[in-house]
Short mmCIF file of N, CA, C and O in Angstrom, two decimals:
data_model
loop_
_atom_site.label_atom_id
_atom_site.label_comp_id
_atom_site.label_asym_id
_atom_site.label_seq_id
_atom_site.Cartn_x
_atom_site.Cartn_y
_atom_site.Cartn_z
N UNK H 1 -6.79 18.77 -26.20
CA UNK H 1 -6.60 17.47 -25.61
C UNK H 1 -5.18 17.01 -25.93
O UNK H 1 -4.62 17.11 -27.03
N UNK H 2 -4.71 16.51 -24.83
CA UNK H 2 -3.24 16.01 -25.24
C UNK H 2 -3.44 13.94 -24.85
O UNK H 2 -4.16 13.47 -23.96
N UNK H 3 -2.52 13.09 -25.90
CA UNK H 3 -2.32 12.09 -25.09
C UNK H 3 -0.59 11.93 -25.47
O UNK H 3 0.13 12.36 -26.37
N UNK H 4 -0.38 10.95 -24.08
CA UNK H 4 1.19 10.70 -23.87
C UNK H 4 0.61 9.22 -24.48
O UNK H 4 -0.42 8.65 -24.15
N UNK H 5 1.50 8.86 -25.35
CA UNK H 5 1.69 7.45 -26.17
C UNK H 5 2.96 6.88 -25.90
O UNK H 5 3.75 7.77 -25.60
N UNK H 6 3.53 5.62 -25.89
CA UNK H 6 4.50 5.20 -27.02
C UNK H 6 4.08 4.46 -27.66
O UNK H 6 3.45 3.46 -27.33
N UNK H 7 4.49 4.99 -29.13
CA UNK H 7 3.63 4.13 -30.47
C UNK H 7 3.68 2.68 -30.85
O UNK H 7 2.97 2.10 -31.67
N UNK H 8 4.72 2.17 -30.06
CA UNK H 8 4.55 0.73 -30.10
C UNK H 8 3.70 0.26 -28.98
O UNK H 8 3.96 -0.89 -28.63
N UNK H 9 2.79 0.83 -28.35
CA UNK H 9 1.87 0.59 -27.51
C UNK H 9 0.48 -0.03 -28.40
O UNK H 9 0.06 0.88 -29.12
N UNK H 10 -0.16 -1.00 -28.52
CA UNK H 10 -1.22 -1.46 -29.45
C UNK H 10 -2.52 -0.77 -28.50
O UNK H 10 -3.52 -0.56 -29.19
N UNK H 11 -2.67 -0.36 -26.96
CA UNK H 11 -3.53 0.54 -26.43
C UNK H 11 -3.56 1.78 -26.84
O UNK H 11 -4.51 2.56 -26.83
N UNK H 12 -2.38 1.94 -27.23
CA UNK H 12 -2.15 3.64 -27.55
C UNK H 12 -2.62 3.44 -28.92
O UNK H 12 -3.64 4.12 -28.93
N UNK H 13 -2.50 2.99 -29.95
CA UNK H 13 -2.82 2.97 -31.03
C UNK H 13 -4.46 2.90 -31.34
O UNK H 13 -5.13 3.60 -32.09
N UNK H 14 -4.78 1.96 -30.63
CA UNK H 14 -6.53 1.99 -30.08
C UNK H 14 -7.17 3.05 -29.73
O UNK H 14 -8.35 3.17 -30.05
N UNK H 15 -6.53 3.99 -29.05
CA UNK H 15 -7.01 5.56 -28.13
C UNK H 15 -7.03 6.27 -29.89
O UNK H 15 -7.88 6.88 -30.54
N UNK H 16 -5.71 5.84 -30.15
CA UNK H 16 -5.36 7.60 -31.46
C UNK H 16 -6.74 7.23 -32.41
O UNK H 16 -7.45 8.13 -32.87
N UNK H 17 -7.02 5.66 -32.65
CA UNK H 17 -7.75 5.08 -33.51
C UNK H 17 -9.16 5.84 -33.10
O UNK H 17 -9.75 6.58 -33.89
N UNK H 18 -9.61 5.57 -31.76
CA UNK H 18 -11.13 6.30 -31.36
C UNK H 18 -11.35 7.45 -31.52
O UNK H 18 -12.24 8.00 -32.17
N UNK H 19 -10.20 8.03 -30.65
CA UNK H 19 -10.09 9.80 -31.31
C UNK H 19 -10.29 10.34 -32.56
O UNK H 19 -11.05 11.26 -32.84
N UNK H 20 -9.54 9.71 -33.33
CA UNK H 20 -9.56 10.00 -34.83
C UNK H 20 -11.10 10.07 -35.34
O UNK H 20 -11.77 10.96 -35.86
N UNK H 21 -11.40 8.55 -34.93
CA UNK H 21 -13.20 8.38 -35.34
C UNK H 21 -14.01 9.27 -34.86
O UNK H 21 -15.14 9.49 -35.30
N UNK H 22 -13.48 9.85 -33.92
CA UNK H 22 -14.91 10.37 -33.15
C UNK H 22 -14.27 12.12 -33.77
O UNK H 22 -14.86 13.16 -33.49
N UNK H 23 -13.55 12.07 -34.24
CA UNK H 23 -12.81 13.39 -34.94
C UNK H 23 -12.34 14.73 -33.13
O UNK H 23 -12.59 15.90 -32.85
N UNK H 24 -11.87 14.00 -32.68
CA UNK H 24 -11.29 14.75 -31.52
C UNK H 24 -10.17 15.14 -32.21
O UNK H 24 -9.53 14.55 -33.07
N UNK H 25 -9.97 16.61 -31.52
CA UNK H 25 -8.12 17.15 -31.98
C UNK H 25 -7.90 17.21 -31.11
O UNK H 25 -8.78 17.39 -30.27
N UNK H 26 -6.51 17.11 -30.75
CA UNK H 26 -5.20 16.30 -30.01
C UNK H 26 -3.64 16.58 -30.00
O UNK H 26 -3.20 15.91 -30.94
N UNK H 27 -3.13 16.90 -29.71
CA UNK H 27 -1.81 16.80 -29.25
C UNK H 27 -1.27 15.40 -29.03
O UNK H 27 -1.90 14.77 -28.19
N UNK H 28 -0.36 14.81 -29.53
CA UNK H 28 0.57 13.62 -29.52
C UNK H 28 1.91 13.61 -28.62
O UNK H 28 2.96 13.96 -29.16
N UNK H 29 1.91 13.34 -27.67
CA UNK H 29 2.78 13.55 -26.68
C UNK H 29 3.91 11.64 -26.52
O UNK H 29 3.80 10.67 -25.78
N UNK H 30 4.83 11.99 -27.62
CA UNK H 30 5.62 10.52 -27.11
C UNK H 30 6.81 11.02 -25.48
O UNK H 30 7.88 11.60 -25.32
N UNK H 31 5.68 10.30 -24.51
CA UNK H 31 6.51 10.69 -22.97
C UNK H 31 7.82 9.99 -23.33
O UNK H 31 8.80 10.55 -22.85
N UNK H 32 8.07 8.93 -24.04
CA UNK H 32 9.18 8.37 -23.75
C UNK H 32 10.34 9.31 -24.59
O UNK H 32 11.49 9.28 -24.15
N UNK H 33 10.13 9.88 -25.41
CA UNK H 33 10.99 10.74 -26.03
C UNK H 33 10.86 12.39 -25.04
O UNK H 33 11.69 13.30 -25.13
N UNK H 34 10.10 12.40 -24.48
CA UNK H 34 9.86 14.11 -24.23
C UNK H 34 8.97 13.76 -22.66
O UNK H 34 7.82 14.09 -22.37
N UNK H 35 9.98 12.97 -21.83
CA UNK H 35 9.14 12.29 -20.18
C UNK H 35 8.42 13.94 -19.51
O UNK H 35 8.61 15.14 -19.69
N UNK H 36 7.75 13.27 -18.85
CA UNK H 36 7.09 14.62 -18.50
C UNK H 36 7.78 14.84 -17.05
O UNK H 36 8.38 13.97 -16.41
N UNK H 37 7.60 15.92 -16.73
CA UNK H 37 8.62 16.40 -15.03
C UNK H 37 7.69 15.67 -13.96
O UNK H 37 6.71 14.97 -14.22
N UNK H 38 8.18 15.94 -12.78
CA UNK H 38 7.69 15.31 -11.85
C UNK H 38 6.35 16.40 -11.63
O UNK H 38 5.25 15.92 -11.36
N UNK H 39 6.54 17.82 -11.76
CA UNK H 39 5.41 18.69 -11.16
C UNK H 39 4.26 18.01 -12.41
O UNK H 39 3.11 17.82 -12.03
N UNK H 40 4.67 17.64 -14.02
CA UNK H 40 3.35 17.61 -14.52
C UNK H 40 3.02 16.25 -14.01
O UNK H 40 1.81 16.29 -13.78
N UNK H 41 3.48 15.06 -13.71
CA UNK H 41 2.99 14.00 -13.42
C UNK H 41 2.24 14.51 -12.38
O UNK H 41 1.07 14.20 -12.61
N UNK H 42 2.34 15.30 -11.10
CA UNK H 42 1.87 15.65 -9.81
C UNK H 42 0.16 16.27 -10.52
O UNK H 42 -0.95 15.93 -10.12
N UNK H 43 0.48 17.26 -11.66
CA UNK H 43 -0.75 17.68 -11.98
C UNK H 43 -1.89 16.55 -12.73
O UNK H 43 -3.11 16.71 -12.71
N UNK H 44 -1.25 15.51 -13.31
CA UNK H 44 -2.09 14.72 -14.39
C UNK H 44 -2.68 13.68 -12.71
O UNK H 44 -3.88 13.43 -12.61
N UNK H 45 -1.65 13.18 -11.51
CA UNK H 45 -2.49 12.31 -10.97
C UNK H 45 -3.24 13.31 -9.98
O UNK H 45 -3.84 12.79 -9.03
N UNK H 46 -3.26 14.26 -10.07
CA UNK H 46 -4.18 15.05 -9.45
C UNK H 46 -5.53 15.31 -10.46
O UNK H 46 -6.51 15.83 -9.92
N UNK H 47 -5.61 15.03 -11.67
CA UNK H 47 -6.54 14.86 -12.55
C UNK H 47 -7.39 14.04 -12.47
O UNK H 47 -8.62 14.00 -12.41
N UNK H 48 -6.06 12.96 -12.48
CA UNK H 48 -6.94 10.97 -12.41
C UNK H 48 -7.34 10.28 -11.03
O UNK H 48 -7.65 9.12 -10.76
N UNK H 49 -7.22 11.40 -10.29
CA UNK H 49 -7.49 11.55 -8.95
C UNK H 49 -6.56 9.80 -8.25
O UNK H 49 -6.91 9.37 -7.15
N UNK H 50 -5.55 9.12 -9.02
CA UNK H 50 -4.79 8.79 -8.52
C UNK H 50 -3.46 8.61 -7.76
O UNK H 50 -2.70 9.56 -7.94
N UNK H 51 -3.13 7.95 -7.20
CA UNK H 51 -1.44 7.80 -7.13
C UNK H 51 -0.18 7.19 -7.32
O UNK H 51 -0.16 5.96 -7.28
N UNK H 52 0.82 7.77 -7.50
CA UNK H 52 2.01 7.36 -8.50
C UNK H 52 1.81 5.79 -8.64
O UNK H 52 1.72 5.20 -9.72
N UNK H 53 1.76 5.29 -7.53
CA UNK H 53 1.89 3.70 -7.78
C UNK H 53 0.73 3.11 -8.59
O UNK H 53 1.02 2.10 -9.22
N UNK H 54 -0.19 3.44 -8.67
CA UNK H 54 -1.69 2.91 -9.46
C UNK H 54 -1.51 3.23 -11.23
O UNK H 54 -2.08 2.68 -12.18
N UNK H 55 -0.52 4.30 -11.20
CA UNK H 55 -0.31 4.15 -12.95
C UNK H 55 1.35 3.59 -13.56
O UNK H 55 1.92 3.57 -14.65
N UNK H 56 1.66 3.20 -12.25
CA UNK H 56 3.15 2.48 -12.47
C UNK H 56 3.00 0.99 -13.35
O UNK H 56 2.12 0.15 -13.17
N UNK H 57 4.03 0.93 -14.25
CA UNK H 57 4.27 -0.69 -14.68
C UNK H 57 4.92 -1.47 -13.78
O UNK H 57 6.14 -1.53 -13.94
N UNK H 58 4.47 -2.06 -12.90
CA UNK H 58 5.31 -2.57 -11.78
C UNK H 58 6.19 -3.54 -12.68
O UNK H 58 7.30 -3.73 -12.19
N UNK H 59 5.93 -4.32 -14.10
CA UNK H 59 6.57 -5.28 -14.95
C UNK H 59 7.52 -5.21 -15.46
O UNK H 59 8.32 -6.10 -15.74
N UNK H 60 7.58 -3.70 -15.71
CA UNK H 60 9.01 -3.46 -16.83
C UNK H 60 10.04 -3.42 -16.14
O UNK H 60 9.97 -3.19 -14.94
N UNK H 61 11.33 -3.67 -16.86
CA UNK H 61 12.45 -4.38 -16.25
C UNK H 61 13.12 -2.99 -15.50
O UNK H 61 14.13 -3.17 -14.81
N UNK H 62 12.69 -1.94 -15.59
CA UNK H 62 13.30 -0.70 -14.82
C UNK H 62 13.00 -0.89 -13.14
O UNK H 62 13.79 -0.97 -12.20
N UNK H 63 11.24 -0.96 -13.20
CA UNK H 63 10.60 -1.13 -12.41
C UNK H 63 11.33 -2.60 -11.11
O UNK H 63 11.40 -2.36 -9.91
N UNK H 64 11.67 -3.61 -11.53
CA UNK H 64 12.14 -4.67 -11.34
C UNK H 64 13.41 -4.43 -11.07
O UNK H 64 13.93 -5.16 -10.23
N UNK H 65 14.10 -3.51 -11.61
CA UNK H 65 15.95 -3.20 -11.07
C UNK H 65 15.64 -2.39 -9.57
O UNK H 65 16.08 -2.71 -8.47
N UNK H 66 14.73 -1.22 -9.90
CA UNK H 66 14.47 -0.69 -8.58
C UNK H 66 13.99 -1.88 -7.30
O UNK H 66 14.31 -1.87 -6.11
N UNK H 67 13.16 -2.81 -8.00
CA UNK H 67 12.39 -3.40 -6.57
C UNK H 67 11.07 -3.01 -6.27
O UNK H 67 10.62 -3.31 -5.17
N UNK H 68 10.34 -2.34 -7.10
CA UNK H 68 8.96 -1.44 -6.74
C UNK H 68 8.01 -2.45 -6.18
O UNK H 68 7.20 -2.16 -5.30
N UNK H 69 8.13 -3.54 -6.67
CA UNK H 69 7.11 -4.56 -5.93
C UNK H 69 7.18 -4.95 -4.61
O UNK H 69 6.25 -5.32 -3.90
N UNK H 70 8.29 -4.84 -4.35
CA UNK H 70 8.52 -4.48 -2.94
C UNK H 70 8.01 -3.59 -1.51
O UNK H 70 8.75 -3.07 -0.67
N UNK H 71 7.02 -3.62 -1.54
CA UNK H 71 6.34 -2.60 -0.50
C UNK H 71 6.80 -2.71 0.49
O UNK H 71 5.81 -2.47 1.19
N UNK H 72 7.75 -2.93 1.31
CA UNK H 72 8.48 -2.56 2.29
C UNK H 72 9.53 -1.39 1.87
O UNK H 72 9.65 -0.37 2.55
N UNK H 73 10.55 -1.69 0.29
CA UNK H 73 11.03 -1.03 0.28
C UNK H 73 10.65 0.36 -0.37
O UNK H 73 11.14 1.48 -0.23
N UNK H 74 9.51 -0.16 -1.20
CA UNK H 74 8.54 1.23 -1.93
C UNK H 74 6.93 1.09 -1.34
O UNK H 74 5.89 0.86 -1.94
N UNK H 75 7.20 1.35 0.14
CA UNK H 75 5.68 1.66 0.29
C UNK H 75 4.33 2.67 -0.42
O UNK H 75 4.34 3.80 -0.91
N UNK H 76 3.81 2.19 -0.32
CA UNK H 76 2.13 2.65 -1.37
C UNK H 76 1.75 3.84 0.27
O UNK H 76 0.93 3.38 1.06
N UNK H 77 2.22 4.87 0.50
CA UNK H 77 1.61 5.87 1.20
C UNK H 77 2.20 7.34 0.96
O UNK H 77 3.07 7.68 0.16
N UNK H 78 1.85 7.72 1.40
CA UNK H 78 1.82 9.46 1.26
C UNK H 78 3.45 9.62 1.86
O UNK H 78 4.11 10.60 1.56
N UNK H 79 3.89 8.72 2.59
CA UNK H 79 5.96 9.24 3.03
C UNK H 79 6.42 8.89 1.41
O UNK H 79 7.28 9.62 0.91
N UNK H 80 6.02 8.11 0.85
CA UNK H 80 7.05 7.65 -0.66
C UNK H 80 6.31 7.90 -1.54
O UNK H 80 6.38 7.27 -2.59
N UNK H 81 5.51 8.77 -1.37
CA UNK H 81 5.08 9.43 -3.15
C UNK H 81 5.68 10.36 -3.65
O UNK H 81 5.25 10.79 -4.71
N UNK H 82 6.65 10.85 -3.17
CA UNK H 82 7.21 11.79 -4.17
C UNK H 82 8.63 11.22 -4.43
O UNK H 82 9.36 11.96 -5.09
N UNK H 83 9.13 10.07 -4.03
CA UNK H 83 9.96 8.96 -3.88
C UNK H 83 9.50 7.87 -5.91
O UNK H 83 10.16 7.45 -6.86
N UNK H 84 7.96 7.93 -5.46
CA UNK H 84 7.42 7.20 -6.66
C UNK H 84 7.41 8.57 -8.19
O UNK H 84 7.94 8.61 -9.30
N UNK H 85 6.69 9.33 -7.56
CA UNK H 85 6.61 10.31 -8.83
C UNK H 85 8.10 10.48 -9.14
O UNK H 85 8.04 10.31 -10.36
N UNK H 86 9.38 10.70 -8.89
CA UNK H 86 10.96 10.92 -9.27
C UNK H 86 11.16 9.56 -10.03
O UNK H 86 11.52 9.58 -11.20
N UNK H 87 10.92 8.35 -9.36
CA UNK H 87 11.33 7.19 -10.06
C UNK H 87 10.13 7.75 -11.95
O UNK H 87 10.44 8.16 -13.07
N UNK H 88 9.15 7.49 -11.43
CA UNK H 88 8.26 7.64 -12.73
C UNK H 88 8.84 8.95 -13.95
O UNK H 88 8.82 8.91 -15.18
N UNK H 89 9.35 10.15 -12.93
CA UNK H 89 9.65 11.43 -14.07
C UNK H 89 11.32 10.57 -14.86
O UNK H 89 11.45 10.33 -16.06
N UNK H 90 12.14 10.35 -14.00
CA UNK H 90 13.83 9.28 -14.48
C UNK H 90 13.38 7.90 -14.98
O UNK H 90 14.30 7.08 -14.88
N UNK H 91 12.30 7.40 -15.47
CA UNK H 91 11.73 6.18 -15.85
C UNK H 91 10.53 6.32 -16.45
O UNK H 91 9.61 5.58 -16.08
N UNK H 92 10.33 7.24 -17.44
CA UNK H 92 8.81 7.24 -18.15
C UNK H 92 8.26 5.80 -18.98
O UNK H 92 7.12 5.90 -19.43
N UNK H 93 8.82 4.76 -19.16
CA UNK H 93 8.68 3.81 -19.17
C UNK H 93 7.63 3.08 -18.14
O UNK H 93 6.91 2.12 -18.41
N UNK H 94 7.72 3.78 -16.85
CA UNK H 94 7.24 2.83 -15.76
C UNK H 94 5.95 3.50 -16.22
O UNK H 94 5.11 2.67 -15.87
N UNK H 95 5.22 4.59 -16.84
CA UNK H 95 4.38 5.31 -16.70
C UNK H 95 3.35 4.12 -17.62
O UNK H 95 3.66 3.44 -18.60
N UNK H 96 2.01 4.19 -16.83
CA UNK H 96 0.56 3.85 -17.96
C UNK H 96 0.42 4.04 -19.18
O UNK H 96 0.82 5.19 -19.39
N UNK H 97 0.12 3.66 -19.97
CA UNK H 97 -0.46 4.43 -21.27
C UNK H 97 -1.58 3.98 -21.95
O UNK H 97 -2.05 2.85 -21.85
N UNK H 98 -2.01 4.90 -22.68
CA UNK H 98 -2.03 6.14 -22.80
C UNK H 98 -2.88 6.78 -21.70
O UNK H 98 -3.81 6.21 -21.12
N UNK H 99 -2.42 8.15 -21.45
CA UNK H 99 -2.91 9.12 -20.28
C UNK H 99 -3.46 10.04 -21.22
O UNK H 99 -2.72 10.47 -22.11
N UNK H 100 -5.03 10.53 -21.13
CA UNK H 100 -5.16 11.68 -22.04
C UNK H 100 -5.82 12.52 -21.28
O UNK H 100 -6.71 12.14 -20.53
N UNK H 101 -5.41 13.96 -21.42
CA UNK H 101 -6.07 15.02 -20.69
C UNK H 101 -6.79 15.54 -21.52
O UNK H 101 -6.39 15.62 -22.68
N UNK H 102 -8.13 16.07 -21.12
CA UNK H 102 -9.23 16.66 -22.12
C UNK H 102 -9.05 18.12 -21.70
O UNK H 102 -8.86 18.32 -20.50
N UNK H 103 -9.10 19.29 -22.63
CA UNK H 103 -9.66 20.56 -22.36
C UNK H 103 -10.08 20.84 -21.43
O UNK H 103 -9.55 21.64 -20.65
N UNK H 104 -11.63 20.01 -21.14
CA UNK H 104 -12.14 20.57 -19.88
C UNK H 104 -11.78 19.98 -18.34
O UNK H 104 -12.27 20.18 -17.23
N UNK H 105 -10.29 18.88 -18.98
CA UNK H 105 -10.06 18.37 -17.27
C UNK H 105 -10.33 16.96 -17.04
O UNK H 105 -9.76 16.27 -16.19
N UNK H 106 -10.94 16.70 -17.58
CA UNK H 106 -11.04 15.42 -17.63
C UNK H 106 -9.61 14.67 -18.00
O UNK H 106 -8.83 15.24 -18.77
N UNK H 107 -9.26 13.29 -17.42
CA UNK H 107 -8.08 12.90 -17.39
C UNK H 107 -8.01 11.46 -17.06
O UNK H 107 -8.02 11.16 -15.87
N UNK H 108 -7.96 10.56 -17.93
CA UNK H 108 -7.97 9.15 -18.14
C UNK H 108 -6.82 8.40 -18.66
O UNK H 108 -6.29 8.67 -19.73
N UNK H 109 -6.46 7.50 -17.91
CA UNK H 109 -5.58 5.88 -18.61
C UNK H 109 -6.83 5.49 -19.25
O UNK H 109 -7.90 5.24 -18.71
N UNK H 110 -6.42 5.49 -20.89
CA UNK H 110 -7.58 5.23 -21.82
C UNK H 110 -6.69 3.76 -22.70
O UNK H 110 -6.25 3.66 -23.85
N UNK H 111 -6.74 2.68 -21.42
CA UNK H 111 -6.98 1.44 -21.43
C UNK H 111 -8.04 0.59 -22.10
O UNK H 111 -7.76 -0.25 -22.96
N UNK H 112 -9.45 0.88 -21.63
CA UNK H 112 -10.58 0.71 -21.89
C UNK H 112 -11.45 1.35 -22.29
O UNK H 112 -11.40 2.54 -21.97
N UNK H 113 -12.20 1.07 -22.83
CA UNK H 113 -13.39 1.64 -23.84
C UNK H 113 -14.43 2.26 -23.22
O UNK H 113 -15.22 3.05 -23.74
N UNK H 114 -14.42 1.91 -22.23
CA UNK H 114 -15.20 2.92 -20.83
C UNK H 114 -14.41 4.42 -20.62
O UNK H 114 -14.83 5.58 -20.72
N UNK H 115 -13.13 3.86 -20.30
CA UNK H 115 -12.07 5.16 -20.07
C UNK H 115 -12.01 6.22 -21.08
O UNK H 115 -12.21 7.38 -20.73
N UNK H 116 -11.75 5.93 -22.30
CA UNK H 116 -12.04 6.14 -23.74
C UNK H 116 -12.92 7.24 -24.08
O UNK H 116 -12.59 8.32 -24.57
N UNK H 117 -14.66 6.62 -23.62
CA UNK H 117 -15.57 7.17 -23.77
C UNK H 117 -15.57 8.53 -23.03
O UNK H 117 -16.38 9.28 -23.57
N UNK H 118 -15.01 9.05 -22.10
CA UNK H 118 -15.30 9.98 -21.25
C UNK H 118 -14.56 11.01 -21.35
O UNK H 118 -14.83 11.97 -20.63
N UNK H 119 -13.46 11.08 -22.24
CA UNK H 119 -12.97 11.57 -23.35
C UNK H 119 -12.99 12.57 -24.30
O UNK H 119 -12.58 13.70 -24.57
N UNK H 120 -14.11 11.00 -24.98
CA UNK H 120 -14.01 11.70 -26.80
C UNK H 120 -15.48 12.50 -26.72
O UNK H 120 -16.34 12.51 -25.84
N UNK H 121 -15.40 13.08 -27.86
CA UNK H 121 -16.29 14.35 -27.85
C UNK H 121 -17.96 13.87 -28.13
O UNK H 121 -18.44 12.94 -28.79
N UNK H 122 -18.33 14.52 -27.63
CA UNK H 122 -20.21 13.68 -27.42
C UNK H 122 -20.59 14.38 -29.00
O UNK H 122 -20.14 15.33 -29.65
N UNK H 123 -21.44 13.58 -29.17
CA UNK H 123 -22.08 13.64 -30.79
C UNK H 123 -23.04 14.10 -30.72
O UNK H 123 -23.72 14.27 -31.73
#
């Protein structure tokens, strides 16, 4: 299992916290030091069966220099997703966190304690 953190994230700290409890092993992935390419982002939202824009921070001030809130100029369709995944691989900042991929594929923004659960290892 891998998760992408940054450790000043208090969600991310929550995920490492459950994991730990539930004694999952893990890989620690800080994206913001070590961003992931555009092909692995392509593989993880092919996991979370989402798209680029649904795990974007539309808030952070990167996000906001580009204009992403802007859906005229960053439309939410299949012509500007690989437009979104480049901004996200040159801006790992804009990325969700934490994203954790399980062994068997499973692949969650482990936001919530629902998300979390589906995860960590059954008892």
């Amino acid at each position: 299992m891998e998760i992408w953190i940054n450790p000043r994230c208090s969600k991310c700290r929550v995920a490492i916290g459950e994991l730990d409890a539930a004694g999952a092993e893990y890989t620690v992935r800080r994206y913001l030091e070590e961003p992931p390419s555009a092909a692995e982002l392509e593989a993880v939202l092919e996991r979370l069966h989402l798209e680029p824009w649904d795990i974007t921070r539309t808030d952070e001030q990167a996000a906001k220099e580009l204009g992403m809130k802007d859906r005229e100029a960053w439309p939410r369709d299949a012509s500007a997703r690989a437009r979104w995944i480049s901004a996200l691989a040159e801006h790992p900042v804009l990325i969700q966190r934490p994203i954790i991929t399980a062994d068997d594929g499973t692949t969650v923004v482990g936001r919530t304690e629902e998300e979390l659960a589906k995860v960590l290892p059954k008892s």
